[in-house]
GROMACS .gro file of N, CA and C in nm:
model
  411
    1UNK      N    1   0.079   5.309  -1.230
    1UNK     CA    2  -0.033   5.271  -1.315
    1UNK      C    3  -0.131   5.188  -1.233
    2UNK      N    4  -0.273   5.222  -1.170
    2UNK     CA    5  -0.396   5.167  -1.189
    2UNK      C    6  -0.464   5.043  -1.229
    3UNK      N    7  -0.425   4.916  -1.240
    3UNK     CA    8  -0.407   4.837  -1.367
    3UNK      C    9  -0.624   4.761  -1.359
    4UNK      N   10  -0.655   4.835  -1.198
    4UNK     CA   11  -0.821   4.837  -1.166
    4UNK      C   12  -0.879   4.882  -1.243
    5UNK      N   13  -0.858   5.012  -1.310
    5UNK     CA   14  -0.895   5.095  -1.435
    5UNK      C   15  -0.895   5.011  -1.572
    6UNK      N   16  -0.867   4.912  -1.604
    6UNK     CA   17  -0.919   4.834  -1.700
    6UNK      C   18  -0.975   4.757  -1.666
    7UNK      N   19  -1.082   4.726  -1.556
    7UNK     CA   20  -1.216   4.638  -1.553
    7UNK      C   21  -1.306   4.734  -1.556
    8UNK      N   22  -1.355   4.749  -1.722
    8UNK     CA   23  -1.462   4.849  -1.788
    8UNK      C   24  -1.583   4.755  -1.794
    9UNK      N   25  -1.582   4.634  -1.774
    9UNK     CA   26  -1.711   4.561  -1.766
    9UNK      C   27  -1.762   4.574  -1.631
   10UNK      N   28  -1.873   4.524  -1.587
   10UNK     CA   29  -1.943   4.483  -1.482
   10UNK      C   30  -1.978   4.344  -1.479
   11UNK      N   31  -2.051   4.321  -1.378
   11UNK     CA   32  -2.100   4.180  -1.361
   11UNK      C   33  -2.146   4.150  -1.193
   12UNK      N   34  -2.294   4.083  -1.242
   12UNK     CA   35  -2.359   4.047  -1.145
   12UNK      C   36  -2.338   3.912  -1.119
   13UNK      N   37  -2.293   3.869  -1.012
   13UNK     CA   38  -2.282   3.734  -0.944
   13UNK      C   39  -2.425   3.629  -0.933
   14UNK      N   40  -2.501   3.515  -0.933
   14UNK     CA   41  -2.559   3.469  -0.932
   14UNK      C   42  -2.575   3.307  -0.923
   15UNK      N   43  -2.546   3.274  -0.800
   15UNK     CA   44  -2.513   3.173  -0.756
   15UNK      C   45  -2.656   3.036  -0.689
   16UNK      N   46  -2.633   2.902  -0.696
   16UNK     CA   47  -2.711   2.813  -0.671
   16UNK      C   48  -2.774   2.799  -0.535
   17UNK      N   49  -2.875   2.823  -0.426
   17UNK     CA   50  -2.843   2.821  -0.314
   17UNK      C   51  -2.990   2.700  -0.241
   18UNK      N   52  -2.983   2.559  -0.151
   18UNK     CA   53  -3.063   2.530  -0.125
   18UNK      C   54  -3.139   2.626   0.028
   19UNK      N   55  -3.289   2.578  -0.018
   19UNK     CA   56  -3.376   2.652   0.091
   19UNK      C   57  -3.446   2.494   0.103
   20UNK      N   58  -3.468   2.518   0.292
   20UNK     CA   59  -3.535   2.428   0.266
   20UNK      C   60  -3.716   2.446   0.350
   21UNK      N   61  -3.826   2.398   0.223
   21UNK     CA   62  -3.970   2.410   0.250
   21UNK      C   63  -3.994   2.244   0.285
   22UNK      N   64  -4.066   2.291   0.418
   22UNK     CA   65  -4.088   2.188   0.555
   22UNK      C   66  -4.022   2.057   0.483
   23UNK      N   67  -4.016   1.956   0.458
   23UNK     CA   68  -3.984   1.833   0.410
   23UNK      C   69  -3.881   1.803   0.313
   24UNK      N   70  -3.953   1.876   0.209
   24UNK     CA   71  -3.885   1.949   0.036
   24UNK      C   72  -3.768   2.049   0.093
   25UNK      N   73  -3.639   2.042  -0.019
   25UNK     CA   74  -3.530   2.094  -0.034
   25UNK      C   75  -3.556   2.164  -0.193
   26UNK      N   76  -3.566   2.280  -0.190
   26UNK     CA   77  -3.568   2.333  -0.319
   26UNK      C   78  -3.423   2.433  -0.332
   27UNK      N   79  -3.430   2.414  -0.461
   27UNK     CA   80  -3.256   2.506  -0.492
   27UNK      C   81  -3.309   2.624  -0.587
   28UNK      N   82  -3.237   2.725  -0.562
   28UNK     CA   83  -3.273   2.820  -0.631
   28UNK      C   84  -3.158   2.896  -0.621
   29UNK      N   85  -3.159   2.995  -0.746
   29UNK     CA   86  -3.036   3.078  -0.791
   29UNK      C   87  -3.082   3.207  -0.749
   30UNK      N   88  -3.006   3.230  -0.690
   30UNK     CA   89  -2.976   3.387  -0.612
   30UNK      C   90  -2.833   3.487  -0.662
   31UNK      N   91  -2.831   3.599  -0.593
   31UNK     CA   92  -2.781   3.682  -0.684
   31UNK      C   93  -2.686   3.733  -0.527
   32UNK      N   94  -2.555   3.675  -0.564
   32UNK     CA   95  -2.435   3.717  -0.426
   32UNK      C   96  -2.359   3.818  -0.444
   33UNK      N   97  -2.377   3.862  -0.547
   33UNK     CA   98  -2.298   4.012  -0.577
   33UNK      C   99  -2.335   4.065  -0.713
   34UNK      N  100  -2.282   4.209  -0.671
   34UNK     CA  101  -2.357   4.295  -0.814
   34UNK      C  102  -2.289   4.401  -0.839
   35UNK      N  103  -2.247   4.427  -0.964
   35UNK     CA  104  -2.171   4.570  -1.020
   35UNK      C  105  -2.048   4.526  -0.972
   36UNK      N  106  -1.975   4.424  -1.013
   36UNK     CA  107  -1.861   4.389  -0.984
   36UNK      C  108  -1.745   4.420  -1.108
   37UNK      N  109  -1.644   4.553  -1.052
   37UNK     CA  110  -1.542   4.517  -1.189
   37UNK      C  111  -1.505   4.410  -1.212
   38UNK      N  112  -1.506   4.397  -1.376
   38UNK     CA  113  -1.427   4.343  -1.460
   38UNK      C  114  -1.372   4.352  -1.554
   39UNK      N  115  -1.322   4.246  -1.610
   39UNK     CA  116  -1.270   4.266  -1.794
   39UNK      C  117  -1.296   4.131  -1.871
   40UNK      N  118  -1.416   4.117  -1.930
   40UNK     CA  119  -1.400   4.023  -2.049
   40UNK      C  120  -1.278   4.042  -2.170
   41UNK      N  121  -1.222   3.911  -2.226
   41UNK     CA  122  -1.178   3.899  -2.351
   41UNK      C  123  -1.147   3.808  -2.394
   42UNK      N  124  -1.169   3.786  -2.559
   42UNK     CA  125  -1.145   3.688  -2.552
   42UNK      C  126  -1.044   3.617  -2.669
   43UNK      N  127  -1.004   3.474  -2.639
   43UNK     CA  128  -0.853   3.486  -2.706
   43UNK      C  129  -0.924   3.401  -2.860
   44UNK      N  130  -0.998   3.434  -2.905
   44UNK     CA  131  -1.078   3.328  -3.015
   44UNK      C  132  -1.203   3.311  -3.083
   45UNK      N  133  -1.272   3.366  -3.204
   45UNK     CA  134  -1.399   3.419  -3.166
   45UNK      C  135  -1.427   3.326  -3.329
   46UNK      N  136  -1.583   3.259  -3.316
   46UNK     CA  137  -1.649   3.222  -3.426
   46UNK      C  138  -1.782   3.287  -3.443
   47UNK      N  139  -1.820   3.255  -3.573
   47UNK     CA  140  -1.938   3.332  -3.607
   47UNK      C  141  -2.090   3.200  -3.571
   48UNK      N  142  -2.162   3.232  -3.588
   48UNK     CA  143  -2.286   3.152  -3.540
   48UNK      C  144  -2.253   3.046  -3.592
   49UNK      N  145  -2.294   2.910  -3.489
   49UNK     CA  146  -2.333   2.800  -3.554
   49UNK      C  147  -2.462   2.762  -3.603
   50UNK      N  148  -2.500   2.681  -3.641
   50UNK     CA  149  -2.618   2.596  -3.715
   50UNK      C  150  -2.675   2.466  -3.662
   51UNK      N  151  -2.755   2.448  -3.585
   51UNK     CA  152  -2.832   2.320  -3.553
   51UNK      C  153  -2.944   2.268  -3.629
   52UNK      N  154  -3.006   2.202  -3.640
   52UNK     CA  155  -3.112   2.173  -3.692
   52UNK      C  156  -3.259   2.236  -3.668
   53UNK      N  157  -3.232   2.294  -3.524
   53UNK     CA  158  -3.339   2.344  -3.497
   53UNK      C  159  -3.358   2.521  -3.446
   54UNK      N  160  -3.186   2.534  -3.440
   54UNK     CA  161  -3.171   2.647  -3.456
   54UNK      C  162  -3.032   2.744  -3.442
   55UNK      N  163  -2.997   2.841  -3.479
   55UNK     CA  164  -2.862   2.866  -3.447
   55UNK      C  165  -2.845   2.959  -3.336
   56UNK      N  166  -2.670   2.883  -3.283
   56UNK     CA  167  -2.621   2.946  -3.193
   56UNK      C  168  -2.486   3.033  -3.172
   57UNK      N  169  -2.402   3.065  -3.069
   57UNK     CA  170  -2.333   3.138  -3.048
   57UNK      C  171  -2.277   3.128  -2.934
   58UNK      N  172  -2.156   3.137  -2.893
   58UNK     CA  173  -2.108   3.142  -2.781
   58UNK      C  174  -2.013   3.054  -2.804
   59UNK      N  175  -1.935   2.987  -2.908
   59UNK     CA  176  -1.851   2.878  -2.921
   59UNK      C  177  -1.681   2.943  -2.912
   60UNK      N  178  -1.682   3.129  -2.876
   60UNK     CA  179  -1.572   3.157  -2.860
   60UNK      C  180  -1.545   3.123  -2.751
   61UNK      N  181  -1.358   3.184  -2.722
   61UNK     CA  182  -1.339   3.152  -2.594
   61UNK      C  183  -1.299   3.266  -2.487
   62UNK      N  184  -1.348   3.279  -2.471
   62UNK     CA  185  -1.378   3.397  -2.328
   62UNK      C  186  -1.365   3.399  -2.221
   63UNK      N  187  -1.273   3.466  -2.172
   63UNK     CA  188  -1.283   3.409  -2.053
   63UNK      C  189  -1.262   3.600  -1.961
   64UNK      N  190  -1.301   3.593  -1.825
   64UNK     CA  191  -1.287   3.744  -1.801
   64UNK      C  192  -1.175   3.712  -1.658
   65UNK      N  193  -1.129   3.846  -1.643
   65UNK     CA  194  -1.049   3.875  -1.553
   65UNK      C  195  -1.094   3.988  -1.439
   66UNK      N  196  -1.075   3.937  -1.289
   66UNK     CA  197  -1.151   4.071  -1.219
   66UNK      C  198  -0.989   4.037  -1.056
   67UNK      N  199  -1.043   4.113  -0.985
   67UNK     CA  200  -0.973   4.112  -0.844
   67UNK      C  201  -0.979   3.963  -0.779
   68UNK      N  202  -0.860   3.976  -0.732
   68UNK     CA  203  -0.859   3.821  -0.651
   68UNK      C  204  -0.945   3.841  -0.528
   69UNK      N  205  -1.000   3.901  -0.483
   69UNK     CA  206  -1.106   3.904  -0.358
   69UNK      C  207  -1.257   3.907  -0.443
   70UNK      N  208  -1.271   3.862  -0.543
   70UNK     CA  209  -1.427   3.870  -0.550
   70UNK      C  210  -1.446   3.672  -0.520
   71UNK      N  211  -1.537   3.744  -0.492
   71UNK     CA  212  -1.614   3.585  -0.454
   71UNK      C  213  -1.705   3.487  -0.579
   72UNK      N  214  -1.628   3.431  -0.663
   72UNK     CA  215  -1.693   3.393  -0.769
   72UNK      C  216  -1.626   3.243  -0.775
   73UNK      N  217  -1.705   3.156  -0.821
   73UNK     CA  218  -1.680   2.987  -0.805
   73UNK      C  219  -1.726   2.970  -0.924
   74UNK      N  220  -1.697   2.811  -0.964
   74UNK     CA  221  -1.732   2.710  -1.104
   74UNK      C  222  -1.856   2.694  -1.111
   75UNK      N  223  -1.944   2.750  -1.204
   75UNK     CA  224  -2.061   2.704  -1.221
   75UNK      C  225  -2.156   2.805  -1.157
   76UNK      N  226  -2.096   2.950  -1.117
   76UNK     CA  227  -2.175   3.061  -1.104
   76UNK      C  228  -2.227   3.096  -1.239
   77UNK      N  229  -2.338   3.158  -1.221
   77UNK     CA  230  -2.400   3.222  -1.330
   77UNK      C  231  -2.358   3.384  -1.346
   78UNK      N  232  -2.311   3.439  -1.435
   78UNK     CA  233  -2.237   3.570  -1.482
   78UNK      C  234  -2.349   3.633  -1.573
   79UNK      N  235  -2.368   3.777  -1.518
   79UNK     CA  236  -2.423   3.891  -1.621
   79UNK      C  237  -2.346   3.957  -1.626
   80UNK      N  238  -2.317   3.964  -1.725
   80UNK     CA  239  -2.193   4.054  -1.801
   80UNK      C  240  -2.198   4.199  -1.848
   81UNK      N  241  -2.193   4.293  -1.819
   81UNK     CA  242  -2.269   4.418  -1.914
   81UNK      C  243  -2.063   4.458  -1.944
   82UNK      N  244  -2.093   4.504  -2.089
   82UNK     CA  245  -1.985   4.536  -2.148
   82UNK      C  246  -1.967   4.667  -2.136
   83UNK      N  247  -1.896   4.760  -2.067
   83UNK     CA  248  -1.837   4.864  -2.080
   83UNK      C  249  -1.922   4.974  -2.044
   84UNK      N  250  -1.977   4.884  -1.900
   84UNK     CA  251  -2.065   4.969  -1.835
   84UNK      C  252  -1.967   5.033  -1.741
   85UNK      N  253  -1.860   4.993  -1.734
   85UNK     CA  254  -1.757   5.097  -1.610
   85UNK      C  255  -1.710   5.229  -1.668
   86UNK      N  256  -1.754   5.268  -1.793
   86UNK     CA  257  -1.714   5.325  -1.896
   86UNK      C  258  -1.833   5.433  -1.921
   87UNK      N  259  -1.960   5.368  -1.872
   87UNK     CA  260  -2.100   5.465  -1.892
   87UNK      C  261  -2.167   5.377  -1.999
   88UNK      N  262  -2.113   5.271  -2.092
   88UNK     CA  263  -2.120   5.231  -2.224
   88UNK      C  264  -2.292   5.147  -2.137
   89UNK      N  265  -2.419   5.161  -2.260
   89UNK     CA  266  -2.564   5.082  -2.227
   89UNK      C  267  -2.548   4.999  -2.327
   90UNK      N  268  -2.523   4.787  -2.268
   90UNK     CA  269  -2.546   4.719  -2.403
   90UNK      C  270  -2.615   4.599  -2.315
   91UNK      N  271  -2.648   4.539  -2.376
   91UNK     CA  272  -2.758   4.366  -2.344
   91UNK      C  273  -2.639   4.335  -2.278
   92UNK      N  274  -2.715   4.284  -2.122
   92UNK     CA  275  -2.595   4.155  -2.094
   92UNK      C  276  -2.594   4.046  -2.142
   93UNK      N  277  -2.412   4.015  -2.100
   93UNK     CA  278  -2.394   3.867  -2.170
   93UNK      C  279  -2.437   3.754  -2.043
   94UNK      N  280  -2.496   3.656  -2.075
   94UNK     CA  281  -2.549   3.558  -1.983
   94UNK      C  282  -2.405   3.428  -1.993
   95UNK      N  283  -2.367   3.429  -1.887
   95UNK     CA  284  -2.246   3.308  -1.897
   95UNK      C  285  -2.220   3.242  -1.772
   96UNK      N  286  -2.127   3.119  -1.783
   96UNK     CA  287  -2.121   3.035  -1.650
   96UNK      C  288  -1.942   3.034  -1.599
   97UNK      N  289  -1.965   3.056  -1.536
   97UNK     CA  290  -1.816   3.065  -1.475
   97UNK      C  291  -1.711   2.944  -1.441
   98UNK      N  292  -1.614   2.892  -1.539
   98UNK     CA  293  -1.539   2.817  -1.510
   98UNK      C  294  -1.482   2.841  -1.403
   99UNK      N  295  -1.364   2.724  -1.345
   99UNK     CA  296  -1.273   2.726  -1.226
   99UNK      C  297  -1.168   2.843  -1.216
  100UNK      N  298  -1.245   2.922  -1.156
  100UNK     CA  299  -1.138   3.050  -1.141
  100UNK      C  300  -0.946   3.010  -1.095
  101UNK      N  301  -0.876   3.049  -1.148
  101UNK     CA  302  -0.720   3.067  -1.170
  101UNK      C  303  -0.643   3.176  -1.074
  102UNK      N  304  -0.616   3.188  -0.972
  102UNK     CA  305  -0.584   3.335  -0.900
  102UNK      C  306  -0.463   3.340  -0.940
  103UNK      N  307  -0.374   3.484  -1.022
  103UNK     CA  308  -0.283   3.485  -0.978
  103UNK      C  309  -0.211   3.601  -0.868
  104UNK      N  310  -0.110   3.581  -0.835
  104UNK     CA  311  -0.090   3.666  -0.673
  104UNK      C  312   0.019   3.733  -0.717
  105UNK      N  313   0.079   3.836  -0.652
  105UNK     CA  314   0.158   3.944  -0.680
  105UNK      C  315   0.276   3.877  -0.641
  106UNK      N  316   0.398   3.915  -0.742
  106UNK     CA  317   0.505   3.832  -0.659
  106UNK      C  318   0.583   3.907  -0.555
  107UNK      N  319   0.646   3.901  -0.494
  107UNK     CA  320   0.697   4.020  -0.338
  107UNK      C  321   0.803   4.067  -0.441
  108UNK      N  322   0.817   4.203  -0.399
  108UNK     CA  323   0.903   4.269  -0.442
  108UNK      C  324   0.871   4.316  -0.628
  109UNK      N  325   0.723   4.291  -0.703
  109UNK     CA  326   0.690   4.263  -0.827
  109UNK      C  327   0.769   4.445  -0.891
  110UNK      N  328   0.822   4.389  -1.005
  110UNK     CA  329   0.872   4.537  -1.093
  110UNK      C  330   0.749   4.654  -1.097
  111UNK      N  331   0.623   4.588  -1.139
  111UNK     CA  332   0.526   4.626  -1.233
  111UNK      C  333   0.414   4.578  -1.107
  112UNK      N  334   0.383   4.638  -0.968
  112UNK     CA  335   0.259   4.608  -0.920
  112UNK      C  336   0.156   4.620  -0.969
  113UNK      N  337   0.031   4.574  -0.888
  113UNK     CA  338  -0.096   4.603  -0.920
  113UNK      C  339  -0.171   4.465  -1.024
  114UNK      N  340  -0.078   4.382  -1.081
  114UNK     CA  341  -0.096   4.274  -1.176
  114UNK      C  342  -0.137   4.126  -1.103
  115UNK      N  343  -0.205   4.181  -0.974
  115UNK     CA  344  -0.289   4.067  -0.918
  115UNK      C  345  -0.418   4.025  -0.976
  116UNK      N  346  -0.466   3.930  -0.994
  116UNK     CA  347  -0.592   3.913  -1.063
  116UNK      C  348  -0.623   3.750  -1.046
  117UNK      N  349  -0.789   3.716  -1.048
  117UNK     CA  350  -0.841   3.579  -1.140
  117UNK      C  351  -0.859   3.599  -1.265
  118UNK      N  352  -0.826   3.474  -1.339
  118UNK     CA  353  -0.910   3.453  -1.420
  118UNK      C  354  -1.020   3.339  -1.443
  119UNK      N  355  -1.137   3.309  -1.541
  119UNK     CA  356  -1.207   3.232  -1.565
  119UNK      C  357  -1.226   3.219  -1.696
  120UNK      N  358  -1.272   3.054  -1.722
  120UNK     CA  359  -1.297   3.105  -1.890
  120UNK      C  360  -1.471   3.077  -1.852
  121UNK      N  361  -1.550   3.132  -1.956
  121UNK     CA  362  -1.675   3.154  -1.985
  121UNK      C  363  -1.725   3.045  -2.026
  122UNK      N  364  -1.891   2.989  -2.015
  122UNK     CA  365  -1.962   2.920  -2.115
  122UNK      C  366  -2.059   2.992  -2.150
  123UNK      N  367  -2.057   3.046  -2.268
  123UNK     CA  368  -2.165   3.124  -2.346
  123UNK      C  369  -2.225   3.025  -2.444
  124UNK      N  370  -2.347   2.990  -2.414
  124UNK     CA  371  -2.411   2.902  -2.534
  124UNK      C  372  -2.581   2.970  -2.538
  125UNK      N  373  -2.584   3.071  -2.573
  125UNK     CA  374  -2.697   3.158  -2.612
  125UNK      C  375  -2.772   3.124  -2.716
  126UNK      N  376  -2.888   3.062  -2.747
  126UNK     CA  377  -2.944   3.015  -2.843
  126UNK      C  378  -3.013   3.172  -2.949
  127UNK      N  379  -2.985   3.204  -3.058
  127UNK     CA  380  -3.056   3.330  -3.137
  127UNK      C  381  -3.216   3.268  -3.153
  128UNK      N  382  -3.265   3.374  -3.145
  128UNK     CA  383  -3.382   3.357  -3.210
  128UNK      C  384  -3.401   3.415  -3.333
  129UNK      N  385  -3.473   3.298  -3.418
  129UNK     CA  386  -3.482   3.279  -3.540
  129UNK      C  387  -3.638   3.306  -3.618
  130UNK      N  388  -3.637   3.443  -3.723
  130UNK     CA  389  -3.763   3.513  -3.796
  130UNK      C  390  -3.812   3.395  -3.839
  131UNK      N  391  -3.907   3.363  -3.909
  131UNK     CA  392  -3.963   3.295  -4.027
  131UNK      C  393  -4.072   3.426  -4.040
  132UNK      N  394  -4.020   3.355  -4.209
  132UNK     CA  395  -4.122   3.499  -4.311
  132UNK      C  396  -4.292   3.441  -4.296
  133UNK      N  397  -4.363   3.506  -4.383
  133UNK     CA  398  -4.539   3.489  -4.340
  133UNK      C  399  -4.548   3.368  -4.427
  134UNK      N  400  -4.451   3.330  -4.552
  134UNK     CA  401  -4.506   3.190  -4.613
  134UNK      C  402  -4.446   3.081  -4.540
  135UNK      N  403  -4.367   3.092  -4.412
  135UNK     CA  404  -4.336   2.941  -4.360
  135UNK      C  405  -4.156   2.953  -4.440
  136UNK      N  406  -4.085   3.015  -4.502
  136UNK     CA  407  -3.994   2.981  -4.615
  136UNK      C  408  -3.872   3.086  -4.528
  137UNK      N  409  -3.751   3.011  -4.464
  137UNK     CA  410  -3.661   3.108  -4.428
  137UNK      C  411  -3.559   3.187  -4.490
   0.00000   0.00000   0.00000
């Protein structure tokens, strides 16, 4: 069994990087890898919250799983496309990459191929919110 064949997601890497202009140090987010298998899932899911000024989403917990050789760190930025390894066209998910977890194959394993990271996600996506033509939601 294949166990690569279930990272039906993708995901573009997008990481913090300083440049520096003559004097000035500016930081900017760049993009270190792209079309990377994966697998989002997640163990916990709520429906929108409510702020005062507007509601959000992302308060599940998610976290994705890909190969222990990808190059992904705490506080990378993640585009997520769901079940694009699959052919599947949907909005990516925009998320931040917790402290990746490696686990390693044990020698001699029953069931190879069950090497992997994991990470959990921060999805905090703000919705945007209609108002009707009298001001009244």
């Amino acid at each position: 069994m294949n166990y690569a064949d279930w990272y039906t997601d993708r995901m573009t890497i997008r990481r913090v990087r300083s440049f520096q202009e003559g004097a000035l140090t500016r930081q900017e987010r760049v993009t270190v890898a792209e079309n990377i298998p994966c697998r989002v899932y997640r163990s916990g899911a709520h429906g929108p919250r409510m702020q005062p000024t507007a509601a959000y989403t992302g308060s599940a917990d998610d976290k994705l799983a890909c190969a222990n050789d990808v190059d992904v760190r705490a506080g990378d930025e993640l585009l997520i496309w769901r079940g694009r390894g699959l052919g599947q066209v949907h909005q990516p998910v925009r998320a931040f990459a917790g402290e990746p977890v490696c686990y390693h194959e044990p020698f001699g394993a029953v069931m190879p191929g069950l090497a992997h990271q994991q990470l959990a996600l921060l999805q905090k996506e703000y919705l945007d919110a209609e108002v009707e033509e009298d001001g009244a939601w």
